[in-house]
């Protein structure tokens, strides 16, 4: 029934109203429930919904809640819109009669949970494009009006009375019930009405059915773990999701594309030579695959199919998490590398701080290089924007959040062209470990705060997650449930890691994880960032083109993560020495590389935002060079196997993976930068 509820609607002119600063409530000694009950002239309808959802007791006790409370008029407007909607499959959206009494219990629960969070969020925390996790498990997005002072939720509901403090949180009064999509991506694209060309193209290619996937229940054995670390299992079932970067019709129309056939013709022109001898899609050429420019649109190598697949990520990413920000230094540039549904391809997302926007596939000449070894300058004059690859802007203010993912509008056309592997991705590429796991992204674990984790696992007091054995598709274990995977959120203890969180493995572990493909055939280094600790273990690393262990080759000698370099120096094992004030460690960088190690990145602090040392200067933050040699664009798997199976309590820690082309680490003129 919930799936049939009509949602959405145009942005009303009332959203441009200003907050009446004189109409702010101030109460002491009240809870959220008291606040609602003491103002029946404004909130009796929402109170009725909260009571039907059996949530009044929850809002009457100690906690840290944010409640977006719609007025009686807002609730009436919303209910009338449901009952009078003639476009939905279910008459009256399943309501039994007009008015409050016509709502079902499940719909009341849906509404109440979507208007409540487990964290306190004041309006000072709500800017353009901020996401807020709700008890419903769905995100809200916030934006500001042109005067940058009126907060609008989901481009629809205006906060008319803000920051009403109560004993267990804060209440914001809103003028419309928060609209949430109960359609999947395919249906939402159709509902929005601005993606007719995209919707028709999805139908022709058969990809529309793929975008209807929503969840899977087979996540393997639940691992029993008895300790005092407040671990919890993720809520089942495991959500499946996608992120779609789509050009609205008006963008495509500017290129003379009027319908899906026009888009097919455009795609044919772009991709016809991708696999040719002088093409740029090495994976296709290496495997003897040809681009189809015919009418077999469901063929994944048909040009139209390829065009659409490159726009789709196999996991859900909210607009505010297109790049992650936590403990990087102030001058750092935010970026992410995303895997797409076009096999073995990557898409770079970078954040343009000057214009407060995200750009897809912006290329910079001499990226991650410097003319002065050890320089702490982000740009020392050798970088230059690449013509034809200035980046495709993402219109995050108009992003939509259907049930199984996100739709982000583009302001220009996105293609996987020759500039992507040859310019955009010709740089050091760093992947946070959790970004390699689709389920971490879609289910909201990556980068979560402790408060957000409580919402995700539906249990208070839980600060860490332990995952079932088959929760992750891109991760294969070879010893059943003996390998235990855990996630520790970023604000639990100030972990000395890239982006602050920690993904651990314990037990006599033996598993493999699928890495992103290299962007083109060539010579690369693969590096692994980790934090050395005496509680860690010792392991052998293997590399192969599939998860079949028999095809994998060992990478160098075993890595002993238990070895922590001395703060005064460690010449014998890792070559690590204090960085020094004059050369920032350049003199000993080569010594470390001779031992197969590198310092941590200059990119981030090790004890949280603006705290402690920068990773490069910290003796526990290390990078191990795991592989150097030729790699083809294609599947890439890395296996991690303990060589101390009897040490069942020892930890394996993977902080991030770096894939670096030889043109960066072995450039004839410049040096790889220290970031």
XYZ file of C-alpha atoms in Angstrom:
675
model
C 0.000 0.000 0.000
C 2.822 2.395 0.875
C 4.358 1.852 -2.542
C 1.218 3.243 -4.103
C 1.205 6.509 -2.186
C 1.492 9.454 -4.554
C 4.270 11.838 -3.712
C 6.100 14.758 -5.200
C 4.404 17.843 -6.513
C 5.477 21.254 -7.733
C 7.420 23.677 -5.614
C 4.826 26.066 -4.245
C 5.316 29.795 -4.243
C 4.932 29.771 -0.453
C 8.421 28.294 -0.230
C 9.811 31.731 -0.900
C 8.225 33.127 2.270
C 10.499 34.498 4.996
C 10.570 33.113 8.516
C 8.693 35.336 10.954
C 11.468 35.886 13.493
C 8.947 37.153 16.044
C 6.888 33.979 16.001
C 9.417 31.659 17.647
C 8.428 29.422 20.545
C 10.529 29.136 23.706
C 9.593 26.372 26.151
C 11.354 24.830 29.149
C 10.620 21.505 30.771
C 8.739 20.164 27.758
C 9.386 17.161 25.559
C 8.639 16.940 21.847
C 5.335 15.246 22.709
C 4.476 18.017 25.200
C 5.247 20.672 22.599
C 2.822 19.098 20.130
C 0.084 18.386 22.695
C 0.191 21.870 24.198
C -0.524 23.477 20.815
C -3.577 21.612 19.494
C -4.660 24.562 17.389
C -1.513 24.003 15.320
C -0.540 20.358 15.729
C -3.584 18.248 16.660
C -3.569 16.539 13.255
C 0.139 15.659 13.389
C -0.304 14.546 17.018
C -3.080 12.222 15.847
C -0.693 10.717 13.252
C 2.088 10.333 15.849
C -0.313 8.584 18.233
C -1.599 6.237 15.521
C 2.039 5.374 14.804
C 2.486 4.566 18.516
C 5.356 7.051 18.782
C 4.036 9.417 21.461
C 5.803 7.508 24.246
C 9.078 7.665 22.347
C 8.810 11.439 22.035
C 7.926 11.776 25.742
C 11.155 10.307 27.123
C 14.804 11.233 27.224
C 16.513 11.344 23.864
C 17.957 13.604 21.198
C 15.296 14.157 18.561
C 14.563 16.639 15.827
C 10.910 16.840 14.881
C 9.665 18.599 11.761
C 6.095 19.340 12.782
C 3.597 20.179 10.012
C 0.699 22.436 10.929
C -2.932 21.310 10.845
C -3.414 23.146 7.560
C -0.387 21.366 6.100
C -1.691 17.947 7.128
C -5.149 18.694 5.706
C -3.634 19.799 2.399
C -1.541 16.634 2.222
C -4.370 14.239 3.065
C -6.671 15.903 0.547
C -3.972 15.548 -2.126
C -3.715 11.828 -1.384
C -7.456 11.195 -1.414
C -8.137 13.287 -4.519
C -5.250 11.905 -6.567
C -6.754 10.169 -9.603
C -3.455 9.157 -11.198
C -2.463 6.483 -8.698
C -3.061 2.786 -9.223
C -4.852 2.419 -5.896
C -8.007 4.553 -5.643
C -7.410 7.379 -3.153
C -3.925 5.961 -2.508
C -5.522 3.272 -0.369
C -7.228 5.696 2.005
C -10.558 4.388 3.249
C -12.265 7.793 3.529
C -11.443 11.501 3.423
C -9.745 13.076 6.442
C -7.412 11.820 9.154
C -9.490 8.738 9.921
C -8.996 7.556 6.363
C -5.237 7.080 6.885
C -4.018 3.561 7.570
C -1.777 2.755 10.538
C 1.124 1.963 8.236
C 0.802 5.281 6.417
C 0.720 7.116 9.759
C 3.923 5.304 10.725
C 5.504 6.254 7.408
C 4.644 9.939 7.840
C 5.691 10.126 11.502
C 9.060 8.422 10.981
C 9.895 10.660 8.021
C 9.394 13.768 10.168
C 11.697 12.605 12.970
C 15.468 12.174 13.393
C 17.537 10.633 16.187
C 19.871 13.624 16.261
C 19.469 17.296 17.111
C 19.694 19.401 13.960
C 19.321 23.158 14.354
C 18.792 25.474 11.411
C 22.387 26.717 11.724
C 23.365 23.189 10.590
C 21.098 23.339 7.537
C 22.675 24.873 4.474
C 22.392 24.336 0.757
C 22.417 20.651 -0.089
C 22.690 19.234 3.448
C 21.200 15.767 4.021
C 19.535 14.691 7.270
C 18.924 11.016 8.064
C 15.404 10.292 9.375
C 14.068 7.490 11.554
C 12.369 6.253 8.387
C 15.807 5.478 6.960
C 15.371 8.038 4.203
C 17.210 11.338 3.875
C 15.912 14.878 3.889
C 17.737 17.578 1.940
C 17.880 21.233 2.902
C 18.368 24.393 0.878
C 18.341 28.141 1.427
C 16.388 30.742 -0.482
C 18.064 33.546 -2.414
C 18.484 35.558 0.783
C 20.274 32.575 2.383
C 18.115 32.639 5.485
C 14.938 30.654 4.827
C 15.378 26.882 5.160
C 13.442 24.709 2.737
C 13.215 20.937 3.148
C 13.152 18.724 0.044
C 12.621 21.812 -2.138
C 9.041 21.940 -0.857
C 8.440 22.471 2.876
C 9.359 25.764 4.511
C 10.439 26.046 8.149
C 8.171 28.754 9.560
C 9.216 28.512 13.211
C 12.721 27.296 13.907
C 14.851 25.853 16.702
C 12.158 25.379 19.362
C 14.211 23.764 22.104
C 12.620 21.072 24.269
C 14.082 18.723 26.868
C 14.675 15.892 24.415
C 15.535 17.771 21.270
C 14.282 20.485 18.974
C 11.106 21.131 16.980
C 10.874 22.969 13.649
C 7.418 23.980 12.444
C 6.897 23.438 8.691
C 4.183 24.625 6.330
C 3.863 21.422 4.257
C 4.032 17.732 5.074
C 7.425 16.473 3.960
C 7.014 14.801 0.571
C 8.935 11.588 0.066
C 9.010 9.416 -2.990
C 7.614 5.921 -2.628
C 8.512 5.162 -6.230
C 11.646 3.406 -7.371
C 14.099 5.164 -9.661
C 12.350 4.177 -12.882
C 8.986 5.395 -11.629
C 10.401 8.580 -10.153
C 12.087 9.546 -13.423
C 8.668 9.238 -15.023
C 6.898 11.078 -12.174
C 9.252 14.055 -12.350
C 8.209 14.709 -15.942
C 11.521 16.289 -16.927
C 13.253 13.084 -18.059
C 11.031 11.758 -20.856
C 13.984 11.100 -23.189
C 15.871 9.279 -20.455
C 12.811 7.253 -19.422
C 12.124 6.178 -23.012
C 15.789 5.259 -23.526
C 15.751 3.136 -20.362
C 12.706 1.322 -21.697
C 14.382 0.623 -25.035
C 17.565 -0.729 -23.426
C 15.808 -2.803 -20.767
C 17.779 -1.014 -18.043
C 14.560 0.225 -16.509
C 13.953 -3.199 -14.916
C 17.461 -3.197 -13.442
C 16.687 0.075 -11.669
C 13.734 -1.552 -9.909
C 15.985 -3.653 -7.656
C 15.449 -2.652 -4.053
C 16.722 -5.207 -1.526
C 18.096 -8.671 -0.937
C 17.650 -10.903 2.074
C 20.484 -13.423 1.557
C 23.302 -11.732 3.450
C 24.832 -14.849 4.991
C 25.458 -16.076 8.515
C 25.024 -13.716 11.434
C 28.301 -13.676 13.333
C 27.938 -13.955 17.086
C 30.209 -11.537 18.890
C 30.286 -11.120 22.647
C 32.336 -8.145 23.741
C 31.856 -4.766 25.345
C 32.275 -2.681 22.208
C 28.566 -2.094 21.540
C 28.436 -3.889 18.196
C 25.173 -4.287 16.350
C 24.030 -6.103 13.226
C 22.732 -3.999 10.320
C 18.986 -3.913 9.827
C 17.785 -6.562 7.387
C 17.201 -6.903 4.557
C 20.193 -5.305 2.895
C 19.066 -2.439 0.676
C 20.081 -2.361 -2.971
C 20.347 1.003 -4.664
C 21.643 3.069 -7.549
C 22.705 6.614 -8.304
C 21.620 8.028 -11.659
C 23.196 11.134 -13.150
C 20.655 12.118 -15.798
C 20.377 14.933 -18.313
C 16.915 16.540 -18.179
C 15.140 16.940 -21.491
C 15.980 20.648 -21.653
C 19.719 19.883 -21.514
C 19.491 17.278 -24.265
C 17.315 19.594 -26.357
C 20.185 22.114 -26.484
C 22.150 19.519 -28.450
C 19.263 18.957 -30.860
C 18.226 15.723 -29.116
C 14.433 15.663 -29.110
C 13.668 12.005 -28.300
C 15.323 8.683 -27.407
C 16.145 8.006 -31.066
C 18.060 11.260 -31.187
C 19.909 10.208 -28.041
C 20.745 6.863 -29.676
C 22.170 8.687 -32.698
C 24.234 10.925 -30.398
C 25.551 7.882 -28.510
C 26.443 6.138 -31.767
C 28.572 9.085 -32.784
C 30.352 9.264 -29.405
C 31.038 5.566 -28.858
C 31.427 4.115 -32.365
C 35.249 4.156 -32.193
C 35.676 3.432 -28.461
C 36.990 -0.110 -29.052
C 38.929 0.585 -32.254
C 42.706 0.254 -32.462
C 43.020 3.976 -31.819
C 40.146 3.983 -29.323
C 40.159 4.577 -25.576
C 38.121 1.689 -24.129
C 40.933 -0.850 -23.720
C 38.763 -3.439 -21.959
C 36.551 -3.828 -25.028
C 39.467 -3.978 -27.450
C 41.454 -6.441 -25.288
C 38.478 -8.794 -25.179
C 37.498 -8.490 -28.833
C 34.215 -6.702 -28.085
C 32.833 -4.351 -30.702
C 30.524 -1.397 -30.199
C 27.069 -1.939 -31.674
C 25.469 1.079 -33.342
C 22.420 -0.889 -34.464
C 18.974 -1.363 -32.979
C 19.888 -4.140 -30.515
C 19.517 -1.658 -27.677
C 19.360 -4.304 -24.919
C 22.882 -5.421 -25.820
C 25.104 -3.887 -23.127
C 27.648 -2.994 -25.831
C 25.081 -1.086 -27.862
C 26.104 2.585 -27.904
C 22.844 3.825 -26.328
C 23.090 1.161 -23.627
C 26.701 2.171 -22.968
C 25.730 5.842 -22.756
C 23.133 5.145 -20.063
C 25.266 2.669 -18.104
C 28.044 5.198 -17.667
C 25.548 7.478 -15.919
C 24.588 4.869 -13.313
C 26.494 3.899 -10.157
C 25.792 0.491 -8.537
C 25.126 2.134 -5.159
C 23.111 5.030 -3.759
C 24.922 8.302 -3.026
C 23.125 11.336 -1.593
C 23.794 14.747 -3.080
C 25.834 15.883 -0.066
C 27.962 12.724 -0.084
C 29.148 12.909 -3.673
C 32.439 13.816 -2.017
C 33.164 13.063 1.635
C 34.599 15.661 3.973
C 35.821 14.961 7.488
C 39.452 15.315 8.533
C 41.203 16.675 5.455
C 43.420 19.754 5.717
C 41.797 23.053 4.801
C 43.540 23.372 1.429
C 42.693 19.832 0.305
C 40.571 19.299 -2.791
C 37.594 16.994 -2.293
C 37.155 14.187 -4.797
C 35.777 10.665 -5.242
C 36.173 7.993 -7.908
C 32.998 6.082 -8.658
C 32.539 2.743 -10.366
C 29.789 2.774 -13.012
C 27.589 0.141 -14.658
C 29.667 0.457 -17.829
C 32.101 -2.412 -17.118
C 35.455 -1.456 -15.594
C 35.019 2.298 -15.975
C 35.379 5.084 -13.444
C 33.848 8.517 -13.054
C 35.584 11.233 -11.056
C 33.557 13.618 -8.892
C 35.280 16.741 -7.604
C 33.934 19.529 -5.457
C 34.349 23.093 -6.721
C 34.471 25.066 -3.479
C 34.461 28.470 -5.184
C 31.123 27.822 -6.873
C 29.717 25.360 -4.314
C 29.054 22.671 -6.896
C 30.112 19.164 -7.849
C 31.709 18.464 -11.225
C 31.950 15.143 -13.060
C 35.152 14.276 -14.933
C 36.997 17.546 -14.594
C 40.569 17.027 -15.851
C 43.706 18.807 -14.682
C 47.020 18.566 -16.517
C 49.842 17.361 -14.228
C 47.359 16.447 -11.517
C 48.943 14.992 -8.320
C 52.367 16.196 -9.526
C 54.590 18.971 -8.235
C 57.646 20.797 -9.529
C 59.082 20.976 -5.989
C 59.408 17.701 -4.094
C 57.776 17.878 -0.668
C 55.868 21.073 -1.466
C 52.812 21.722 0.695
C 51.274 23.928 -1.985
C 48.169 22.439 -3.578
C 48.971 24.109 -6.909
C 52.541 25.183 -7.603
C 51.938 26.467 -11.110
C 52.250 23.366 -13.278
C 48.571 22.383 -13.136
C 46.257 23.543 -15.908
C 42.654 22.867 -16.810
C 42.253 20.535 -19.786
C 40.283 21.939 -22.692
C 37.106 19.971 -23.289
C 37.156 18.487 -19.778
C 36.187 21.356 -17.481
C 33.638 19.101 -15.778
C 29.899 18.448 -16.033
C 28.067 20.327 -13.228
C 25.592 18.429 -11.036
C 22.413 20.333 -10.104
C 22.185 18.957 -6.542
C 19.427 21.394 -5.542
C 17.092 19.433 -7.809
C 18.230 15.955 -6.789
C 15.473 13.408 -6.114
C 15.509 10.574 -3.580
C 13.352 7.644 -4.740
C 13.037 4.471 -2.658
C 16.100 2.750 -4.043
C 18.580 5.529 -4.688
C 19.177 9.021 -5.993
C 18.638 10.943 -9.220
C 21.023 13.858 -9.758
C 20.303 16.219 -12.689
C 23.198 17.250 -14.928
C 23.636 20.664 -16.517
C 25.486 19.277 -19.535
C 25.961 15.951 -21.331
C 28.186 13.325 -19.708
C 30.056 10.753 -21.818
C 32.857 8.255 -21.339
C 35.156 9.756 -23.967
C 38.895 9.530 -24.616
C 39.645 12.338 -22.161
C 38.451 10.244 -19.206
C 41.173 7.530 -19.191
C 43.828 9.713 -20.830
C 43.409 12.943 -18.860
C 40.829 12.840 -16.048
C 42.171 9.642 -14.459
C 45.845 10.165 -15.262
C 46.600 10.832 -11.608
C 46.991 9.146 -8.241
C 43.576 7.695 -7.439
C 42.759 7.104 -3.758
C 39.807 4.949 -2.721
C 38.570 4.814 0.854
C 38.062 1.141 1.733
C 34.329 1.522 2.363
C 33.831 3.170 -1.042
C 34.704 -0.200 -2.594
C 31.677 -1.842 -0.977
C 28.326 -0.952 -2.554
C 26.349 -1.928 0.531
C 28.289 0.466 2.778
C 27.261 3.277 0.451
C 23.627 2.335 -0.203
C 22.787 1.472 3.409
C 24.279 4.697 4.762
C 27.141 3.275 6.827
C 30.020 4.969 5.071
C 30.904 8.171 6.891
C 28.076 7.826 9.412
C 28.259 9.536 12.787
C 27.485 7.674 15.986
C 24.055 9.310 16.139
C 23.332 8.360 12.523
C 24.413 4.791 13.221
C 21.759 4.541 15.933
C 19.190 5.355 13.264
C 20.668 2.807 10.853
C 20.744 -0.138 13.269
C 17.537 0.854 15.087
C 19.165 0.359 18.479
C 20.287 2.994 20.954
C 23.756 2.840 22.452
C 25.264 1.026 19.485
C 28.372 2.623 18.037
C 29.822 -0.132 15.870
C 28.561 -2.617 13.309
C 29.420 -6.254 12.708
C 28.393 -7.624 9.319
C 26.994 -11.005 8.239
C 29.341 -13.150 6.164
C 27.819 -12.435 2.733
C 26.691 -8.862 3.222
C 29.061 -7.503 0.566
C 28.951 -8.528 -3.092
C 32.460 -7.221 -3.851
C 33.998 -9.194 -1.000
C 34.524 -12.963 -0.933
C 35.537 -14.985 2.144
C 37.305 -18.331 1.798
C 36.772 -19.721 5.312
C 33.020 -19.416 5.939
C 32.192 -17.393 9.045
C 35.683 -17.321 10.574
C 36.401 -13.953 8.980
C 34.642 -11.184 10.916
C 34.076 -7.713 9.419
C 33.447 -4.672 11.612
C 32.855 -0.972 11.066
C 33.681 1.759 13.600
C 32.165 5.173 12.948
C 34.337 8.232 12.520
C 33.470 10.067 15.758
C 33.743 7.097 18.090
C 37.321 7.667 19.119
C 39.161 9.866 16.655
C 40.640 7.062 14.595
C 43.881 7.974 12.878
C 42.530 7.166 9.439
C 41.638 8.743 6.125
C 38.074 10.117 6.544
C 38.125 9.087 10.209
C 36.222 5.794 10.206
C 37.617 2.275 10.466
C 36.771 -0.943 8.644
C 38.365 -3.899 10.416
C 38.668 -7.635 9.965
C 39.305 -10.128 12.769
C 39.710 -13.872 13.144
C 41.785 -16.269 11.000
C 40.860 -14.157 8.011
C 41.159 -15.117 4.377
C 39.184 -12.966 1.970
C 39.379 -11.024 -1.287
C 37.976 -7.665 -2.258
C 37.280 -6.420 -5.760
C 39.288 -3.318 -6.605
C 38.363 -0.679 -9.176
C 39.787 -1.301 -12.615
C 42.708 0.708 -13.877
C 41.453 3.306 -16.396
C 43.602 1.997 -19.280
C 46.255 -0.615 -19.979
C 49.613 0.411 -18.559
C 52.082 0.250 -15.684
C 50.775 1.030 -12.202
C 51.555 0.908 -8.505
C 48.940 -0.394 -6.098
C 49.391 0.868 -2.553
C 47.574 0.165 0.658
C 47.175 2.722 3.430
C 46.899 1.420 6.998
C 47.543 2.337 10.602
C 50.213 0.203 12.281
C 49.236 -1.114 15.729
C 50.532 -3.875 18.001
C 47.013 -5.370 17.937
C 47.211 -5.874 14.181
C 48.254 -9.087 12.483
C 50.563 -10.327 9.787
C 49.300 -11.215 6.324
C 50.109 -12.182 2.767
C 48.609 -10.177 -0.095
C 47.726 -11.668 -3.485
C 46.549 -10.081 -6.753
C 44.518 -11.571 -9.591
C 41.888 -10.934 -12.247
C 39.167 -12.959 -10.492
C 38.232 -14.118 -6.997
C 39.491 -17.610 -7.876
C 42.439 -18.113 -5.519
C 44.249 -20.361 -7.978
C 44.653 -17.425 -10.387
C 46.199 -15.059 -7.853
C 49.874 -14.291 -7.403
C 51.540 -13.303 -4.114
C 52.577 -9.649 -3.823
C 56.011 -9.364 -2.203
C 56.716 -10.781 1.273
C 54.121 -10.861 4.101
C 53.194 -7.533 5.660
C 53.526 -7.282 9.446
C 51.014 -4.653 10.564
C 52.126 -5.144 14.175
C 55.382 -3.342 13.518
C 55.052 0.295 14.607
C 57.958 2.531 13.600
C 59.640 4.333 16.454
C 58.932 8.055 16.666
C 62.682 8.618 16.509
C 63.183 6.546 13.373
C 62.944 3.074 11.863
C 65.669 2.736 9.269
C 65.874 -1.077 9.277
C 62.275 -2.114 8.512
C 60.239 0.692 6.920
C 62.820 3.446 6.471
C 60.540 5.867 8.333
C 62.209 8.936 9.860
C 60.758 12.100 11.415
C 59.768 14.367 8.543
C 61.927 17.322 9.549
C 61.062 20.997 9.244
C 63.161 21.823 6.189
C 62.431 19.135 3.618
C 59.142 17.653 4.918
C 60.634 14.169 4.789
C 61.812 14.250 1.181
C 65.320 13.044 2.111
C 63.971 9.788 3.537
C 61.117 9.246 1.077
C 63.367 7.253 -1.253
C 64.668 5.164 1.631
C 61.112 4.238 2.498
C 60.304 3.339 -1.118
C 63.383 1.113 -1.172
C 61.800 -0.788 1.718
C 58.440 -0.924 -0.073
C 56.809 1.729 2.111
C 55.672 5.336 1.908
C 54.608 7.900 4.486
C 50.953 8.559 5.069
C 49.303 11.220 2.926
C 49.649 14.917 3.743
C 45.937 15.134 2.924
C 44.436 14.598 6.383
C 44.836 14.925 10.154
C 45.042 11.733 12.191
C 42.915 12.703 15.202
C 39.878 14.224 13.574
C 39.257 17.598 11.928
C 42.030 20.135 12.644
C 43.527 17.938 15.369
C 46.871 16.291 15.960
C 49.477 15.537 13.354
C 49.056 15.383 9.634
C 49.189 11.771 8.496
C 52.479 12.244 6.642
C 54.241 13.129 9.892
C 52.675 10.366 12.008
C 54.809 7.276 12.605
C 51.821 4.883 12.614
C 50.343 6.030 9.300
C 51.976 4.108 6.501
C 51.477 3.129 2.893
C 52.744 -0.236 1.673
C 53.531 -0.602 -2.030
C 51.891 -3.922 -2.822
C 52.394 -4.169 -6.574
C 54.231 -2.459 -9.397
C 53.796 -3.695 -12.945
C 51.586 -3.921 -16.010
C 47.810 -4.083 -15.586
C 45.038 -4.241 -18.158
C 41.708 -2.477 -17.815
C 39.502 -5.227 -16.406
C 38.523 -7.082 -13.244
C 41.025 -6.817 -10.394
C 40.863 -8.739 -7.104
C 43.126 -8.520 -4.073
C 43.283 -11.281 -1.470
C 44.333 -10.794 2.174
C 45.250 -13.924 4.144
C 46.574 -14.080 7.688
C 49.829 -15.971 8.187
C 49.056 -16.212 11.915
C 45.749 -18.178 11.926
C 46.182 -19.034 15.601
C 46.089 -15.317 16.528
C 42.294 -15.101 16.252
C 42.032 -11.725 18.000
C 44.510 -9.921 15.748
C 43.138 -7.275 13.399
C 43.500 -6.563 9.728
C 43.114 -2.912 8.794
C 42.715 -1.514 5.295
C 42.306 2.272 5.336
C 42.506 3.059 1.617
C 43.820 1.822 -1.717
C 45.830 3.923 -4.159
C 46.130 3.099 -7.853
C 48.883 5.198 -9.405
C 50.015 5.273 -13.068
C 53.742 5.245 -13.776
C 53.387 8.700 -15.362
C 52.841 9.993 -11.814
C 55.214 8.016 -9.566
C 57.936 7.907 -12.239
C 57.458 11.187 -14.090
C 60.588 12.273 -16.010
C 60.390 15.915 -14.884
C 58.082 16.347 -11.889
C 57.566 14.561 -8.553
C 54.429 12.997 -7.156
C 52.970 15.427 -4.638
C 52.763 14.542 -0.935
C 48.998 14.870 -0.673
